[in-house]
PDB file of C-alpha atoms and ligand atoms in Angstrom:
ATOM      1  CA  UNK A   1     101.174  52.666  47.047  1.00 48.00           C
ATOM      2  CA  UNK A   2     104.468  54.185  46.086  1.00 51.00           C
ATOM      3  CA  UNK A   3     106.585  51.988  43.749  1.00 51.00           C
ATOM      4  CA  UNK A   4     109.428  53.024  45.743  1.00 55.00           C
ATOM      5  CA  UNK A   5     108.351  51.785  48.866  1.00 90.00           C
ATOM      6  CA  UNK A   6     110.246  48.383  47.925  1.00 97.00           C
ATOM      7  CA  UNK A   7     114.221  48.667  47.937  1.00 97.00           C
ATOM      8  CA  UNK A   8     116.808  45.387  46.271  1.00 95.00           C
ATOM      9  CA  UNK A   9     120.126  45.132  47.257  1.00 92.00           C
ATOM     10  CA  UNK A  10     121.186  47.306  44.475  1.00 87.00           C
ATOM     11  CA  UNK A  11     119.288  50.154  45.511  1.00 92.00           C
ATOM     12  CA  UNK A  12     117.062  50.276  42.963  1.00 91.00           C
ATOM     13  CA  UNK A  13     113.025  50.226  43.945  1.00 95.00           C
ATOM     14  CA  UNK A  14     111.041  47.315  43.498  1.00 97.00           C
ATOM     15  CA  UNK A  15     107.678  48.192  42.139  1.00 97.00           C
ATOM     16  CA  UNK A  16     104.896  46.136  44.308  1.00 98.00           C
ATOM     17  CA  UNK A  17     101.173  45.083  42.849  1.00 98.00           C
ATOM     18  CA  UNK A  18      98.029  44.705  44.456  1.00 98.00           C
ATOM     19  CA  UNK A  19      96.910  41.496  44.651  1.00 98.00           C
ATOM     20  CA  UNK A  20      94.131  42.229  41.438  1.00 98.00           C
ATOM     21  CA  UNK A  21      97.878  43.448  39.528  1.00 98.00           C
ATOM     22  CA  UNK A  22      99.157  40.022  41.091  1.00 98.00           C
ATOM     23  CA  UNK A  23      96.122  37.943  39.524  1.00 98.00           C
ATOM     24  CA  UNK A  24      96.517  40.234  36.227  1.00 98.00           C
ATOM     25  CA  UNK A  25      99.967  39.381  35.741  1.00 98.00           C
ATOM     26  CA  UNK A  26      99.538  35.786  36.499  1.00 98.00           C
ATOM     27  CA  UNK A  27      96.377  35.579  33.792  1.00 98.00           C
ATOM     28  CA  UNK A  28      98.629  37.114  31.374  1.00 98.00           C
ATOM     29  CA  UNK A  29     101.791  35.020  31.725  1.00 98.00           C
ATOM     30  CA  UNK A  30      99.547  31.827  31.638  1.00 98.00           C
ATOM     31  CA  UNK A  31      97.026  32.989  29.123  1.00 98.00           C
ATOM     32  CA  UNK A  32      99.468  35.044  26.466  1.00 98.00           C
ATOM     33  CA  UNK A  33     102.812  33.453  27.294  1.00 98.00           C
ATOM     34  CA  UNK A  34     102.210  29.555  28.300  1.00 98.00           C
ATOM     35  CA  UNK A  35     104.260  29.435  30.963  1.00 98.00           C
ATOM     36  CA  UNK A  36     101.554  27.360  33.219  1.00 97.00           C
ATOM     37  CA  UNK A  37     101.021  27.721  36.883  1.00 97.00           C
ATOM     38  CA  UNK A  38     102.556  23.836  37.385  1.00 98.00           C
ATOM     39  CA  UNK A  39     105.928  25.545  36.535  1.00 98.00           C
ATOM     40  CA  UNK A  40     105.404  28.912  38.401  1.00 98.00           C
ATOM     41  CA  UNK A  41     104.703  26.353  41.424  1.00 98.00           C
ATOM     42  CA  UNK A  42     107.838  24.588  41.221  1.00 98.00           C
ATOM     43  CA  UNK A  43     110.224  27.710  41.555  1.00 98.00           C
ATOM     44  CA  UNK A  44     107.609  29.015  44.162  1.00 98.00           C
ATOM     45  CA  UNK A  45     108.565  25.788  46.170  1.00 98.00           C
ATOM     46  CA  UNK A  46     112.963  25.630  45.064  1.00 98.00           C
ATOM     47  CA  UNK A  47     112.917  29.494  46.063  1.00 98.00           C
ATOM     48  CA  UNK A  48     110.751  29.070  49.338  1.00 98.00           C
ATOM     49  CA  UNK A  49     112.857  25.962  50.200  1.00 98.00           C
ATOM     50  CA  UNK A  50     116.084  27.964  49.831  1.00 98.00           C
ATOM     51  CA  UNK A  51     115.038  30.647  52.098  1.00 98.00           C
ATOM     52  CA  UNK A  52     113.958  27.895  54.727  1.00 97.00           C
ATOM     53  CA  UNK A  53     117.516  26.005  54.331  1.00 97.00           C
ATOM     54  CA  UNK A  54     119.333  29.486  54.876  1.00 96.00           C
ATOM     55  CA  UNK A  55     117.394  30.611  57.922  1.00 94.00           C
ATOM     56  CA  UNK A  56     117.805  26.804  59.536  1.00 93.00           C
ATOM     57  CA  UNK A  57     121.565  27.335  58.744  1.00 89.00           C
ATOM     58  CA  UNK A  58     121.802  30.027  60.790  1.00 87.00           C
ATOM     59  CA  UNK A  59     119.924  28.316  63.535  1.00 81.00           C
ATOM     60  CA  UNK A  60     119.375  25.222  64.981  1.00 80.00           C
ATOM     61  CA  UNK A  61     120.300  23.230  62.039  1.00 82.00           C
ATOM     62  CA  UNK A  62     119.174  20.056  62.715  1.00 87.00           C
ATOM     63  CA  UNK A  63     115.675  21.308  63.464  1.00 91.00           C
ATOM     64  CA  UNK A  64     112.354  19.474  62.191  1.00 94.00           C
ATOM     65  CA  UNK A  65     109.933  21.502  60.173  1.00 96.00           C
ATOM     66  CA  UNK A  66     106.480  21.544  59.812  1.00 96.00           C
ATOM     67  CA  UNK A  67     105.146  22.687  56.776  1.00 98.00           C
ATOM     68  CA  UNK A  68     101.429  24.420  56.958  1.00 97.00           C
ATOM     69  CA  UNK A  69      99.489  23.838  53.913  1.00 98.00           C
ATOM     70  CA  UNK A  70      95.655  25.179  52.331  1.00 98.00           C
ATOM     71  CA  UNK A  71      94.411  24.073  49.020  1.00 98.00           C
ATOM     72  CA  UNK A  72      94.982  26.921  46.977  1.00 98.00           C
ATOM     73  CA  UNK A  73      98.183  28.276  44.615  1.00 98.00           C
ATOM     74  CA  UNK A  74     100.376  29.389  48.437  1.00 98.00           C
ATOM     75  CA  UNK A  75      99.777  25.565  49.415  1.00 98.00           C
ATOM     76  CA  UNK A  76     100.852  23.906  46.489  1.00 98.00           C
ATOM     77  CA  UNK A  77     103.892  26.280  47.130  1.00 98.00           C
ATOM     78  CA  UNK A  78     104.611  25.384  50.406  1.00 99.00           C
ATOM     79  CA  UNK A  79     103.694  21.650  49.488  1.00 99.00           C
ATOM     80  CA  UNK A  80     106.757  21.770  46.319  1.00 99.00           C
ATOM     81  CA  UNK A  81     109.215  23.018  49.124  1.00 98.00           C
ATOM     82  CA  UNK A  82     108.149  20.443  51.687  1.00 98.00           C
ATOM     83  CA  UNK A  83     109.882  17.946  48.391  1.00 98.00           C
ATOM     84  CA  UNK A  84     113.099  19.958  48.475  1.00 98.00           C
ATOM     85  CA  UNK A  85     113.235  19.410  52.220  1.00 98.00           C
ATOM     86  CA  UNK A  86     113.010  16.005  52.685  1.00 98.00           C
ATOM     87  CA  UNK A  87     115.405  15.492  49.566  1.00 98.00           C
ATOM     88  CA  UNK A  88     118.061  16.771  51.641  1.00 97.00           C
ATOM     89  CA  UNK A  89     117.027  14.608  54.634  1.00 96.00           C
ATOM     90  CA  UNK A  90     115.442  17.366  56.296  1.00 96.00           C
ATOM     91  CA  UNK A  91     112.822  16.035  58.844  1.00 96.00           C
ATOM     92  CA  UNK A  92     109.932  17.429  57.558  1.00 97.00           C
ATOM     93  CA  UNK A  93     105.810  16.523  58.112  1.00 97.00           C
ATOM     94  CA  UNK A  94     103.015  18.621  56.203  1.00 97.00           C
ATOM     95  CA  UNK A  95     100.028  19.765  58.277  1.00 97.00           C
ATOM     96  CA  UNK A  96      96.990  20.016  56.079  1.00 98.00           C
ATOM     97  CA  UNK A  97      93.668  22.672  56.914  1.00 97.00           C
ATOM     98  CA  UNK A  98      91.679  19.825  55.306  1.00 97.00           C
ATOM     99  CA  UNK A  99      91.382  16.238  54.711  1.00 96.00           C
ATOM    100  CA  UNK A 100      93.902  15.282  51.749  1.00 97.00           C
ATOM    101  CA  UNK A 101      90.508  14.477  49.929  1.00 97.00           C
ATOM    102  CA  UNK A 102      90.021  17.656  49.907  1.00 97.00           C
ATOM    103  CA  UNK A 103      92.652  18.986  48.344  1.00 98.00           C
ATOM    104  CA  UNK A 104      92.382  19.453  44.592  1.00 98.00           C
ATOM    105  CA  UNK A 105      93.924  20.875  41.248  1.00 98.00           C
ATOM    106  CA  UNK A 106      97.468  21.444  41.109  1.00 98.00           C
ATOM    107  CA  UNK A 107      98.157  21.529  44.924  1.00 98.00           C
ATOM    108  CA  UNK A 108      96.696  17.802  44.971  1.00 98.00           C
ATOM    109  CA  UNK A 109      99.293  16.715  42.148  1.00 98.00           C
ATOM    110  CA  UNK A 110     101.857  18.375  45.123  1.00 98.00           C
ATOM    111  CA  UNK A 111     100.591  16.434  48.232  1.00 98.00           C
ATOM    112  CA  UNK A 112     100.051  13.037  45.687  1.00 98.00           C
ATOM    113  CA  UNK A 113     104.420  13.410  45.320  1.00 98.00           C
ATOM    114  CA  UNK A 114     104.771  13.726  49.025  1.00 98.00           C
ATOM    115  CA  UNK A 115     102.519  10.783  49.671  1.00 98.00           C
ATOM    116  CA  UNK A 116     104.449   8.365  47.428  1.00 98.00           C
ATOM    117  CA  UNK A 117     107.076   9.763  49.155  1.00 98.00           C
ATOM    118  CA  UNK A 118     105.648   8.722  52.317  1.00 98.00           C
ATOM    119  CA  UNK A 119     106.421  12.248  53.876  1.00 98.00           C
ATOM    120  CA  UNK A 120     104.426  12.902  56.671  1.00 96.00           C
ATOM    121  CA  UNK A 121     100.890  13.954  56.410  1.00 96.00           C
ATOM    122  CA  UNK A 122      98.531  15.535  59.055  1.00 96.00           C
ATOM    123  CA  UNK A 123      95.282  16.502  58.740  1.00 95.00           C
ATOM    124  CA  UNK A 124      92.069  18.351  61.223  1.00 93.00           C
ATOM    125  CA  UNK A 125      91.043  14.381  61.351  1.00 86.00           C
ATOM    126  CA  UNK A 126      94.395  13.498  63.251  1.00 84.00           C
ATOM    127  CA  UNK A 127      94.814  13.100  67.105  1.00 83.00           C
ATOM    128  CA  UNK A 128      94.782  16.971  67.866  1.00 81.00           C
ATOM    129  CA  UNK A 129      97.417  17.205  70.136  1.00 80.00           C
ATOM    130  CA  UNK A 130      99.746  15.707  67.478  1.00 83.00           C
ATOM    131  CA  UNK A 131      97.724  17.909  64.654  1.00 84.00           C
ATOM    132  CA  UNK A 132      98.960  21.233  66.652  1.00 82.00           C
ATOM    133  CA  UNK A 133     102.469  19.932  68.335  1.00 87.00           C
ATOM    134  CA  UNK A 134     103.620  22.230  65.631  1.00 88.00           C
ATOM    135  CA  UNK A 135     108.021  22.064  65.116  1.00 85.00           C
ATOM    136  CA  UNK A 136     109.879  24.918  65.716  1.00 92.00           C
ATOM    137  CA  UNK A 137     110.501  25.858  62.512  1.00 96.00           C
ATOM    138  CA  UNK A 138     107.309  26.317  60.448  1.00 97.00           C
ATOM    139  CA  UNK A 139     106.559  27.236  56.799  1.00 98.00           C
ATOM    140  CA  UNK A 140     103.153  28.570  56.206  1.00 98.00           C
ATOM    141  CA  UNK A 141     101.645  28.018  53.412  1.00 98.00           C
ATOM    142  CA  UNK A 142      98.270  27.889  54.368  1.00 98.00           C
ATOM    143  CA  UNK A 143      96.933  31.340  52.720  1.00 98.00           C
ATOM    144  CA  UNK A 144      98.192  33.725  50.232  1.00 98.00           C
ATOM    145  CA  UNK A 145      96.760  36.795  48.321  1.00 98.00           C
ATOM    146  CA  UNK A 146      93.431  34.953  47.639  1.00 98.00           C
ATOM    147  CA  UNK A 147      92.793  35.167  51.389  1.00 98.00           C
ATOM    148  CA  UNK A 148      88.613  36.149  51.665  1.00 98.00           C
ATOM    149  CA  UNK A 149      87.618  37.710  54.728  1.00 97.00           C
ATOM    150  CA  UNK A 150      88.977  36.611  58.258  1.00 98.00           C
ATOM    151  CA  UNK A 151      90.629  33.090  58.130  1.00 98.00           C
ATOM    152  CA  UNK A 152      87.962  30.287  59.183  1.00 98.00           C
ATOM    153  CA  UNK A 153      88.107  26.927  60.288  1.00 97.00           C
ATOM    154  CA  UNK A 154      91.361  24.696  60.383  1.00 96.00           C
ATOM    155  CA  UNK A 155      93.326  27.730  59.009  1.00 97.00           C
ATOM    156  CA  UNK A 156      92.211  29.871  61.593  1.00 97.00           C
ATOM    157  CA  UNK A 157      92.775  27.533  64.348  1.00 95.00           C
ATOM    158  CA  UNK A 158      96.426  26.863  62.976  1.00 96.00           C
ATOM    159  CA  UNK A 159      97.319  30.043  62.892  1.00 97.00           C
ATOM    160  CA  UNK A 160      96.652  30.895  65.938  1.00 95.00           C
ATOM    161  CA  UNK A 161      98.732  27.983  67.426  1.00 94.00           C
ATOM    162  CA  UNK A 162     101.501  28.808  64.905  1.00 94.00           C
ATOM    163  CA  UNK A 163     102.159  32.022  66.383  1.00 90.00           C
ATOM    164  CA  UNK A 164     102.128  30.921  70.078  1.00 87.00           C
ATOM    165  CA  UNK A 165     104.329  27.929  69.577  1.00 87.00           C
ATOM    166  CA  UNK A 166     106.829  28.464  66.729  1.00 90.00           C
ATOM    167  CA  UNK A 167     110.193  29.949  67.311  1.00 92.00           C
ATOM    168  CA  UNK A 168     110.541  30.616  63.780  1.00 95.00           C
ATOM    169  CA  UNK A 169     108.010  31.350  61.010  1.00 97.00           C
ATOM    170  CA  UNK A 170     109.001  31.332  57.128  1.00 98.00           C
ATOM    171  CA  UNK A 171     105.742  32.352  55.395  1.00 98.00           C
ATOM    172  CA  UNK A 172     104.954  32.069  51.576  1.00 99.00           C
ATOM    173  CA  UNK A 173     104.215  35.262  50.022  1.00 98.00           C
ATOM    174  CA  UNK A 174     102.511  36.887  52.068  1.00 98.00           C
ATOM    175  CA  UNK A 175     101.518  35.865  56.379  1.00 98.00           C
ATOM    176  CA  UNK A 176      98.619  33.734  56.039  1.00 98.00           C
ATOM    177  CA  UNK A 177      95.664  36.163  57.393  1.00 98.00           C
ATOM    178  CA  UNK A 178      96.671  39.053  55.634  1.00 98.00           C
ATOM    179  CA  UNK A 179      95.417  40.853  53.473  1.00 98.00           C
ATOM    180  CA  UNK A 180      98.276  41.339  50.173  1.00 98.00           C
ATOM    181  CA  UNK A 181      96.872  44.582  48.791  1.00 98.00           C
ATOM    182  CA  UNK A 182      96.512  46.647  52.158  1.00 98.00           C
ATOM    183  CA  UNK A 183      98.281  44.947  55.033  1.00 98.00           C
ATOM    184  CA  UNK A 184      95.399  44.998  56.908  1.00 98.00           C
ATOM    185  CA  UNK A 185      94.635  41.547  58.949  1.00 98.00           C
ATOM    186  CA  UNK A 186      91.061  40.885  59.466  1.00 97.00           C
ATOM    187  CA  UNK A 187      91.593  38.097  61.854  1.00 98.00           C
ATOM    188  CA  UNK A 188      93.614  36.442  63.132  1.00 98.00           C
ATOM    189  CA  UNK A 189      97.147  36.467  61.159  1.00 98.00           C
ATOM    190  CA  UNK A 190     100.895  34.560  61.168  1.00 98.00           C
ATOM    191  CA  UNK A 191     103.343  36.769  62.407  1.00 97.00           C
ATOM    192  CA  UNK A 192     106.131  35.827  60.376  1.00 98.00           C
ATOM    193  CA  UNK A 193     109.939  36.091  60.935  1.00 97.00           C
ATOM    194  CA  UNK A 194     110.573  36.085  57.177  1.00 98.00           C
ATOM    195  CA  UNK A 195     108.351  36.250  54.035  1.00 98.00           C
ATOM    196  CA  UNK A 196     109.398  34.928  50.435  1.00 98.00           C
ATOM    197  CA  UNK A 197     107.383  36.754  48.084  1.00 98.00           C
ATOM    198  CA  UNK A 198     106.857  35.809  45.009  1.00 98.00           C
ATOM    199  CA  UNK A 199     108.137  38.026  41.411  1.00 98.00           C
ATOM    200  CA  UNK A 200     107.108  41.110  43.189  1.00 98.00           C
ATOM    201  CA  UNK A 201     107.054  42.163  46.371  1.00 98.00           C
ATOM    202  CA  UNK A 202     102.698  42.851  47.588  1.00 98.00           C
ATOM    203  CA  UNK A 203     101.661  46.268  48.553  1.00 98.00           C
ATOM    204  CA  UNK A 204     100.703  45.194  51.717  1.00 98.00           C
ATOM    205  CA  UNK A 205     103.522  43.681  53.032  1.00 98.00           C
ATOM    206  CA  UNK A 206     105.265  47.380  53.487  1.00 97.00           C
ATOM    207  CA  UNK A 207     103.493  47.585  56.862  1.00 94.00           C
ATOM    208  CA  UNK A 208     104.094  43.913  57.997  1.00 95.00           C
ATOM    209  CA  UNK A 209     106.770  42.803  59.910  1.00 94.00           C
ATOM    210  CA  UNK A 210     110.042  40.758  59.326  1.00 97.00           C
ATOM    211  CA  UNK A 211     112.725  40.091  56.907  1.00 98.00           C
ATOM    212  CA  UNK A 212     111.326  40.124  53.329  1.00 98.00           C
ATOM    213  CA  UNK A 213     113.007  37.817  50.626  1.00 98.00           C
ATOM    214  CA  UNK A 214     111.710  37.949  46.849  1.00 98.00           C
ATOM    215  CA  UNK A 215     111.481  34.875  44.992  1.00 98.00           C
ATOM    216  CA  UNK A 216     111.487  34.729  40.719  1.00 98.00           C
ATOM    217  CA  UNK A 217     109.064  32.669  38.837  1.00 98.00           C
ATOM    218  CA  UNK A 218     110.829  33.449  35.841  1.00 98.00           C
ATOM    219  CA  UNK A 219     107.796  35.746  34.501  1.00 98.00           C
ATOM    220  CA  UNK A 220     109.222  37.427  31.510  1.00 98.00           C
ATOM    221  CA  UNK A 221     110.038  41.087  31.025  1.00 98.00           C
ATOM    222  CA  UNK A 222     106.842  41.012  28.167  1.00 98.00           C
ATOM    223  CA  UNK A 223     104.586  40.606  30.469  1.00 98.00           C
ATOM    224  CA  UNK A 224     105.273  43.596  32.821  1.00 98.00           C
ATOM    225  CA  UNK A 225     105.256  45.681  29.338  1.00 98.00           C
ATOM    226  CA  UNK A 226     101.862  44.356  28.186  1.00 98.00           C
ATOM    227  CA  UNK A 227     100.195  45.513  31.768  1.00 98.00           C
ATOM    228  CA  UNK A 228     102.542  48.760  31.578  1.00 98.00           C
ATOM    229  CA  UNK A 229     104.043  47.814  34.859  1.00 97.00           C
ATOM    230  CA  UNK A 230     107.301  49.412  35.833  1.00 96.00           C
ATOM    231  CA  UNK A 231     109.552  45.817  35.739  1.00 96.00           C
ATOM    232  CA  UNK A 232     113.920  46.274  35.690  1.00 94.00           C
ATOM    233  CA  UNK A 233     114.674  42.705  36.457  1.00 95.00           C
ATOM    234  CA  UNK A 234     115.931  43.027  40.293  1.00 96.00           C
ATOM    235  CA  UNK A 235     117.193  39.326  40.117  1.00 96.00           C
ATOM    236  CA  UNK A 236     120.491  40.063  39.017  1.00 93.00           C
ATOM    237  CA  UNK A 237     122.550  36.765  38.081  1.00 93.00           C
ATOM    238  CA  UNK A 238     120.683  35.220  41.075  1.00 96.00           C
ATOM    239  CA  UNK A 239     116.859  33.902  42.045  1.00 98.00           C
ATOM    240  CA  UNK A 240     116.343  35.746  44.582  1.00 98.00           C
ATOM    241  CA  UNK A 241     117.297  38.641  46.823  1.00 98.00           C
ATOM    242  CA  UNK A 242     116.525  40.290  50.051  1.00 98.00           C
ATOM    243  CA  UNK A 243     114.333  43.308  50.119  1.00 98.00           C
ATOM    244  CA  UNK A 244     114.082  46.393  52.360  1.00 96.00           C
ATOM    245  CA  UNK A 245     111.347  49.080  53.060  1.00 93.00           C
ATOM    246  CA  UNK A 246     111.818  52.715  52.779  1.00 85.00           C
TER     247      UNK A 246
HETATM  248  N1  LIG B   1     102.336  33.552  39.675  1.00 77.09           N
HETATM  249  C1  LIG B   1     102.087  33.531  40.964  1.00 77.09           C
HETATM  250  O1  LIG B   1     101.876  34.570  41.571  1.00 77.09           O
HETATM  251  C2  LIG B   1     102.054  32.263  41.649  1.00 77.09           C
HETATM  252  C3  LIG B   1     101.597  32.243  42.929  1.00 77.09           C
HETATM  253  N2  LIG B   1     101.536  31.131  43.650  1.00 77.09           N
HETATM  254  C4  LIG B   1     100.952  31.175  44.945  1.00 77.09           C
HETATM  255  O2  LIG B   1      99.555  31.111  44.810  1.00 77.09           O
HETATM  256  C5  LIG B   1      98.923  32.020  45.699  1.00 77.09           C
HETATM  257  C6  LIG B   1      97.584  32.401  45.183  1.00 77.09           C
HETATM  258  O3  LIG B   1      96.882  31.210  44.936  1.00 77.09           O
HETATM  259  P1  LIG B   1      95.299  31.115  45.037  1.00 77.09           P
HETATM  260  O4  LIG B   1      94.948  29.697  44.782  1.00 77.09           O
HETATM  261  O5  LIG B   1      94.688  32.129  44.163  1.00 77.09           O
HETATM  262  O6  LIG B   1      94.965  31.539  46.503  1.00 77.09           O
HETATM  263  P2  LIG B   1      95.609  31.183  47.930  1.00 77.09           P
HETATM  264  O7  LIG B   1      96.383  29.937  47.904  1.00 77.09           O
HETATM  265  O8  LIG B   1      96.273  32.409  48.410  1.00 77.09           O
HETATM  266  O9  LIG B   1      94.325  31.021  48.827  1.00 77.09           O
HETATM  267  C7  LIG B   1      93.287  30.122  48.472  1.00 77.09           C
HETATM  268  C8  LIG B   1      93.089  29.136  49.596  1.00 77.09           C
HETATM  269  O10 LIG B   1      92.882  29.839  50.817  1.00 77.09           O
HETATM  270  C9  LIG B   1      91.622  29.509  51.347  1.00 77.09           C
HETATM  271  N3  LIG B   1      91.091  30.701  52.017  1.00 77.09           N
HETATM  272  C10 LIG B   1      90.891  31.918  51.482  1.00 77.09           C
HETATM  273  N4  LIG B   1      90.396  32.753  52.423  1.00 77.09           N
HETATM  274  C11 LIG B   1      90.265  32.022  53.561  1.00 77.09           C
HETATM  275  C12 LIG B   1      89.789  32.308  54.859  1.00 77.09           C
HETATM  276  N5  LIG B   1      89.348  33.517  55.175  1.00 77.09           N
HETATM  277  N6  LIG B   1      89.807  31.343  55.801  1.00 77.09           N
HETATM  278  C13 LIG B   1      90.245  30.074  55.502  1.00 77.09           C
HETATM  279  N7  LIG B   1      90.716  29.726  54.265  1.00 77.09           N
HETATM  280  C14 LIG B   1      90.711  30.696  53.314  1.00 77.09           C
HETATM  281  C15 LIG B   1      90.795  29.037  50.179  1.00 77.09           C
HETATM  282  O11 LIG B   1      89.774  28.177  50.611  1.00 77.09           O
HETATM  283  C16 LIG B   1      91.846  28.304  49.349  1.00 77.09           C
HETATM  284  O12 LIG B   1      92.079  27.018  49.883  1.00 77.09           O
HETATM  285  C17 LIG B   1      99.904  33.143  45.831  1.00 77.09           C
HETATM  286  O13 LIG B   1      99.760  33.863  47.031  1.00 77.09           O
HETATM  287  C18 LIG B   1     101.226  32.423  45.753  1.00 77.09           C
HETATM  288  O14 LIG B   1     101.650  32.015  47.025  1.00 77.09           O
HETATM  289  C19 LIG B   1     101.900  29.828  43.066  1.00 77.09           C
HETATM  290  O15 LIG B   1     102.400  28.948  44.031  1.00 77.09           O
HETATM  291  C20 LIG B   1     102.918  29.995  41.972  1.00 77.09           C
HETATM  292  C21 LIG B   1     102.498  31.030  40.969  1.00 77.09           C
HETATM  293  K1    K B   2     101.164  32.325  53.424  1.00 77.09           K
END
């Protein structure tokens, strides 16, 4: 992929990663630097939340949101986001591909906060005409770039509903369904209206549609040196900025 595929507001190109680069940078930042995925989470979730509170803004702004959730790192994401939400009084209910049982590691620490929150939480064991009366405004955070073949099960089934029945889709990442290295969807896939990607943009997202926000996790310049990726900060003073395609 062409590291200048991915443009910031300055002009300057935004190199993108694979999702192997992704996993790379990620085992060095937790591994060499000790900045732990519990904290990469939580500015996942404030930066994902932000982009969700601008987009209602311009909307309908007193919309209800459903957030989509899986087990894995883009859940816990999504779940961390669902937290700022309903801080500021947003109405906001989480709809789970699996039994909160079932959730585990850090994303279960996420849903155990919502629950003593007593946000709302759906799951494939719900009624299922409540489990897919999905709001118009949905975050999905069901699958990121450790998506495995065509999405299965609950996921599947909730993204396909997702796509017929949301007016507007904020995905974390990358759309749940495909694939963050080439683009490519194997099955079904969210269409989203906007995607907030985390510290770099994913090759794969320069052929997928919709507005395309990028998100820092605060990774550290050192890190991008270590793996001798090209890194110039495109953060500015802020936390995140809108990126273009070229
Ligand atoms: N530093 C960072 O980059 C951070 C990234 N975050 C987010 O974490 C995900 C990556 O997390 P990971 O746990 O590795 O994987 P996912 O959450 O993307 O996916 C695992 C999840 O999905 C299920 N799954 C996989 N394939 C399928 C399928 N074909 N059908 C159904 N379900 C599937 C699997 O069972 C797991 O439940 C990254 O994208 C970021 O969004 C962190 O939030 C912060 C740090
Ligand atoms: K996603």
């Amino acid at each position: 992929m062409d590291a200048s595929t991915f443009v910031g507001p300055s002009g300057r190109s935004v190199t993108a990663v694979t999702a192997d680069e992704m996993r790379d940078i990620d085992r060095v930042v937790v591994e060499e630097i000790g900045l732990d995925l519990r904290r990469m989470m939580e500015h996942a979730g404030r930066g994902l939340a932000e982009a969700v509170l601008r987009v209602r803004s311009n909307g309908r702004s007193d919309v209800p949101i459903s957030v989509l959730a899986g087990n894995g790192g883009n859940g816990g994401g999504g779940l961390a986001c669902a937290r700022h939400l309903a801080n500021r009084d947003v109405p906001v209910r989480i709809v789970l591909d699996r039994a909160p049982s079932e959730v585990s590691g850090v994303t279960a620490e996420q849903l155990r906060i919502l629950e003593a929150m007593d946000v709302t939480i759906e799951s494939p064991d719900c009624d299922t005409d409540t489990y897919t009366a999905l709001d118009d405004l949905v975050v999905d955070s069901l699958i990121g770039y450790g998506l495995t073949g065509a999405p299965r099960g609950a996921a599947a089934e909730l993204i396909e509903t997702v796509d017929g029945a949301a007016e507007t889709i904020v995905s974390l990442d990358v759309p749940s369904g495909t694939n963050a290295t080439t683009g490519e969807a194997p099955g079904v896939a969210v269409e989203a209206d906007l995607t907030a990607t985390l510290a770099l943009p994913k090759t794969g997202l320069a052929t997928v549609g919709g507005d395309l926000r990028l998100v820092d996790l605060s990774i550290p310049q050192v890190v991008y040196d270590r793996l001798e990726i090209e890194y110039c900060n495109p953060f500015g003073g802020g936390f995140a900025v809108p990126l273009s395609t070229r």
